[in-house]
XYZ file of C-alpha atoms in Angstrom:
297
model
C -74.102 79.794 -11.118
C -73.873 76.532 -9.494
C -74.524 75.826 -6.018
C -71.635 74.889 -2.752
C -73.413 71.947 -2.508
C -72.989 71.264 -5.497
C -69.322 72.469 -6.242
C -68.388 70.573 -2.849
C -69.761 67.318 -4.281
C -67.863 68.035 -7.471
C -64.727 68.288 -5.621
C -65.547 64.841 -3.321
C -66.499 63.593 -6.939
C -62.355 64.503 -8.022
C -60.759 63.329 -4.792
C -62.331 59.828 -5.054
C -61.379 59.146 -8.862
C -57.361 60.493 -8.165
C -57.209 57.920 -5.097
C -58.926 55.419 -6.717
C -56.483 56.504 -10.197
C -53.465 55.884 -7.223
C -54.863 52.292 -6.116
C -55.268 51.115 -9.424
C -51.800 52.327 -10.365
C -50.241 50.349 -6.749
C -52.062 47.965 -7.594
C -50.181 47.829 -10.908
C -46.982 48.434 -9.457
C -47.300 45.656 -6.866
C -48.946 43.413 -9.434
C -45.954 44.068 -11.732
C -42.884 43.656 -9.475
C -45.014 40.355 -8.380
C -44.710 39.016 -11.993
C -41.252 40.197 -11.539
C -40.367 37.972 -8.494
C -42.211 35.746 -9.817
C -39.773 35.165 -12.840
C -37.681 35.931 -11.526
C -37.952 32.799 -9.064
C -38.447 30.904 -11.905
C -35.232 31.904 -13.214
C -33.412 31.178 -10.344
C -35.402 27.487 -9.876
C -34.798 26.726 -13.175
C -31.216 27.864 -13.264
C -30.083 25.383 -10.014
C -31.747 21.883 -11.921
C -29.596 23.635 -14.461
C -26.546 23.996 -12.401
C -27.731 20.913 -10.874
C -27.736 18.595 -14.067
C -24.708 20.055 -14.890
C -23.137 18.870 -11.241
C -25.109 15.482 -11.767
C -23.035 15.233 -15.276
C -19.643 16.589 -13.928
C -19.913 14.172 -11.052
C -21.066 10.898 -13.263
C -18.350 12.373 -15.878
C -15.389 12.426 -13.087
C -16.149 8.890 -12.055
C -15.566 8.114 -15.765
C -12.626 9.360 -15.841
C -11.848 7.951 -12.442
C -12.546 4.085 -13.841
C -10.727 5.245 -17.073
C -7.201 6.552 -15.155
C -7.712 3.389 -12.853
C -8.094 1.035 -16.034
C -5.340 1.642 -17.531
C -2.770 2.164 -14.493
C -3.798 -1.544 -14.111
C -2.603 -1.573 -17.799
C 0.723 0.038 -17.621
C 1.217 -1.603 -14.786
C 0.539 -4.825 -16.478
C 2.576 -3.920 -19.103
C 5.312 -2.776 -16.812
C 5.645 -5.874 -14.970
C 5.571 -8.256 -18.092
C 8.696 -5.946 -19.631
C 10.575 -5.424 -16.366
C 13.713 -7.231 -16.453
C 13.105 -7.893 -12.785
C 17.273 -7.217 -12.394
C 18.165 -9.696 -14.889
C 22.185 -8.585 -16.217
C 22.019 -9.438 -19.968
C 25.387 -10.901 -21.223
C 26.240 -12.338 -24.164
C 24.842 -15.390 -26.574
C 28.074 -16.631 -25.842
C 28.582 -15.601 -22.167
C 30.021 -18.536 -20.479
C 26.839 -17.706 -17.712
C 24.169 -18.417 -20.926
C 26.062 -22.625 -20.781
C 26.783 -22.778 -17.021
C 22.537 -21.712 -16.276
C 21.425 -24.346 -19.502
C 23.471 -27.696 -17.482
C 22.768 -26.681 -13.944
C 19.664 -26.754 -14.922
C 18.477 -29.708 -16.941
C 21.073 -31.451 -13.816
C 19.293 -30.118 -12.078
C 16.004 -31.338 -12.681
C 16.752 -34.578 -13.824
C 18.589 -34.764 -10.311
C 14.990 -33.582 -8.236
C 13.016 -36.396 -10.996
C 15.642 -39.433 -10.359
C 16.139 -38.645 -5.847
C 12.298 -37.170 -5.386
C 14.628 -34.467 -3.785
C 14.789 -30.459 -4.363
C 18.593 -31.142 -2.359
C 19.612 -33.841 -4.264
C 18.718 -32.044 -7.832
C 20.993 -28.925 -6.378
C 22.896 -31.384 -5.253
C 23.694 -32.755 -8.932
C 23.309 -29.491 -10.695
C 26.352 -28.353 -8.788
C 28.473 -32.358 -9.561
C 27.847 -32.276 -13.289
C 28.957 -27.978 -13.387
C 31.558 -28.116 -11.056
C 34.313 -29.293 -13.404
C 33.531 -27.486 -16.554
C 32.703 -24.171 -15.597
C 35.051 -24.305 -13.135
C 35.030 -20.699 -14.126
C 31.319 -19.271 -13.737
C 32.181 -21.745 -9.097
C 35.305 -19.228 -8.567
C 34.778 -15.868 -9.242
C 30.947 -14.582 -7.753
C 30.731 -12.001 -10.572
C 29.457 -14.704 -12.952
C 27.627 -16.067 -9.859
C 25.632 -13.542 -9.620
C 24.779 -12.929 -13.431
C 23.646 -15.892 -12.887
C 21.590 -15.771 -9.643
C 20.252 -12.532 -11.507
C 19.202 -15.260 -14.546
C 17.029 -17.532 -11.374
C 15.806 -14.731 -9.871
C 13.972 -13.414 -12.506
C 13.031 -16.237 -13.639
C 11.445 -16.944 -10.802
C 10.220 -12.943 -10.834
C 8.060 -13.655 -13.850
C 7.096 -17.712 -12.861
C 5.205 -15.612 -9.896
C 3.474 -13.053 -11.938
C 1.869 -15.487 -14.178
C 0.698 -18.011 -11.360
C 3.108 -21.189 -11.572
C 3.306 -23.662 -9.228
C 6.718 -24.611 -9.258
C 8.660 -21.450 -8.815
C 11.121 -22.565 -5.544
C 13.027 -24.229 -8.400
C 14.148 -20.930 -9.516
C 14.370 -19.923 -5.236
C 15.704 -22.811 -4.661
C 18.722 -22.803 -7.129
C 19.149 -19.276 -6.769
C 19.356 -19.437 -2.237
C 21.951 -22.587 -3.818
C 24.103 -19.818 -5.429
C 23.828 -17.458 -2.988
C 25.571 -19.358 -0.148
C 27.976 -21.030 -2.581
C 30.009 -16.952 -2.817
C 29.023 -16.981 0.977
C 30.640 -20.050 1.976
C 33.134 -20.891 -0.679
C 34.134 -16.880 -2.567
C 33.356 -13.933 0.248
C 33.621 -16.730 3.243
C 31.105 -14.754 5.761
C 28.831 -17.927 6.272
C 30.084 -20.697 8.425
C 28.402 -23.252 6.308
C 25.188 -23.800 4.101
C 21.638 -23.544 5.625
C 20.271 -26.303 3.653
C 17.201 -25.764 5.833
C 16.719 -21.816 4.586
C 16.405 -23.675 1.370
C 14.214 -26.099 1.958
C 12.220 -24.048 3.160
C 11.696 -22.515 0.213
C 8.888 -24.692 -1.167
C 6.676 -24.456 1.773
C 4.484 -21.539 1.230
C 4.090 -18.713 -1.110
C 4.922 -16.116 1.931
C 8.003 -17.641 1.878
C 8.540 -17.737 -2.139
C 7.766 -14.147 -2.927
C 9.063 -12.415 0.212
C 12.625 -14.187 -1.095
C 12.353 -12.416 -4.739
C 10.464 -9.306 -3.999
C 13.825 -8.491 -1.202
C 16.321 -9.703 -4.065
C 14.695 -7.604 -6.642
C 15.202 -3.995 -7.054
C 12.424 -3.226 -8.654
C 8.202 -3.447 -7.102
C 6.497 -5.852 -9.644
C 5.613 -7.779 -6.449
C 4.522 -5.510 -4.467
C 1.134 -6.231 -4.952
C 1.458 -10.077 -4.882
C 3.047 -9.582 -1.792
C 0.724 -7.870 -0.026
C -1.951 -10.815 -0.873
C 0.188 -13.996 0.617
C 1.976 -12.221 3.398
C -1.610 -13.067 5.809
C 0.111 -17.307 4.562
C 1.685 -18.850 8.322
C 5.493 -19.195 6.723
C 6.163 -22.260 7.424
C 9.569 -24.898 7.740
C 10.679 -28.366 8.125
C 11.631 -30.519 11.229
C 15.032 -31.609 10.889
C 14.071 -35.664 11.538
C 13.822 -37.307 9.180
C 10.905 -39.620 11.099
C 8.828 -36.997 12.190
C 5.027 -38.146 12.110
C 3.962 -34.695 11.305
C 2.623 -34.739 7.072
C 5.599 -33.397 5.033
C 8.098 -32.935 8.756
C 6.153 -28.853 8.016
C 5.666 -26.816 11.121
C 4.415 -23.547 11.274
C 8.196 -21.491 11.472
C 8.089 -19.182 14.723
C 7.176 -22.405 16.775
C 9.956 -24.109 15.831
C 13.033 -25.341 18.099
C 16.338 -24.294 16.468
C 20.034 -25.910 17.540
C 21.779 -23.681 19.642
C 24.988 -25.396 18.743
C 25.151 -25.216 14.703
C 22.251 -23.483 14.254
C 21.285 -25.417 10.911
C 18.748 -27.278 12.324
C 15.064 -26.521 12.751
C 12.387 -29.017 14.830
C 9.073 -28.832 15.805
C 8.930 -30.535 19.134
C 12.035 -31.408 22.042
C 10.649 -35.276 21.372
C 12.202 -34.543 17.029
C 15.022 -33.601 18.566
C 16.636 -35.787 20.628
C 15.482 -38.809 18.594
C 17.252 -36.182 15.672
C 20.180 -35.917 18.011
C 21.845 -39.228 16.611
C 21.489 -38.700 13.558
C 22.557 -34.709 13.605
C 25.049 -34.825 15.769
C 28.284 -35.317 13.630
C 26.994 -32.598 10.906
C 26.505 -29.828 13.957
C 29.993 -30.343 15.236
C 31.476 -29.469 12.404
C 29.076 -27.202 11.366
C 29.048 -25.651 15.666
C 33.497 -26.127 14.883
C 33.540 -24.272 11.179
C 31.090 -21.243 12.641
C 34.254 -20.793 15.541
C 36.169 -20.528 12.912
C 34.772 -17.465 11.272
C 34.315 -15.773 14.297
C 37.096 -15.730 15.501
C 38.423 -14.992 12.199
C 36.079 -12.045 12.354
C 37.224 -10.396 15.401
C 41.077 -11.305 14.762
C 39.997 -9.374 11.615
C 38.365 -5.920 13.415
């Protein structure tokens, strides 16, 4: 029979072995858990990297699509502007307005070249067509057809960068005033100053067409030129300024006829002997128009 001391030693050895086994098992569990945590972290890190890569790709793709859409929009805008009629009212080939437009435009150019003045060209066009095309001059519908042509052609010139767009603006303005003065009688007399100003600056030209066409084809161009200072022409033939032009907002206007503008008091006084006759006639017509309008009310 073993001694009590020996039995106690064996019992202690079993407890130690059991404790070691438990520690080893705990250690194994801890190592396994740590490995799993590391794997999870690695997987998460890989997943984050994948997500970052996908996000970067998505951002690049969206930017590329935006650029393509922008280019497509610009192409569509260009194509729409190119194909747009800009309010031109089409008419049959044999319509009287077709021949009238050709005849007036030719006479206008001839007058400008021979006299060296745009207003002379306007008058020359009128004199060359007033009898042959009386049915156009006496009919606002026909005149409006012609106006729609010159407005459309002028708009196209602006989009194409043609510097002589003022030809079409001046003709269209003259025809508009013909309707107002001689057919509808809503305007006392022609405002030659406003017609002349259409040659002075791009802001005035683009604004003139933009206000009259039904499409938005000139919106972009207008934003580009609206900062340009509008220019007017001094009504004094002896004005010393280059081309007799001055900033329009600073010019003085004849308060009697409302048809003549001047760069200064000096020019206004100097031009009065020549302007007096026209001023009184225009003022008289203006008074008659205002009296008639009051009676009609």
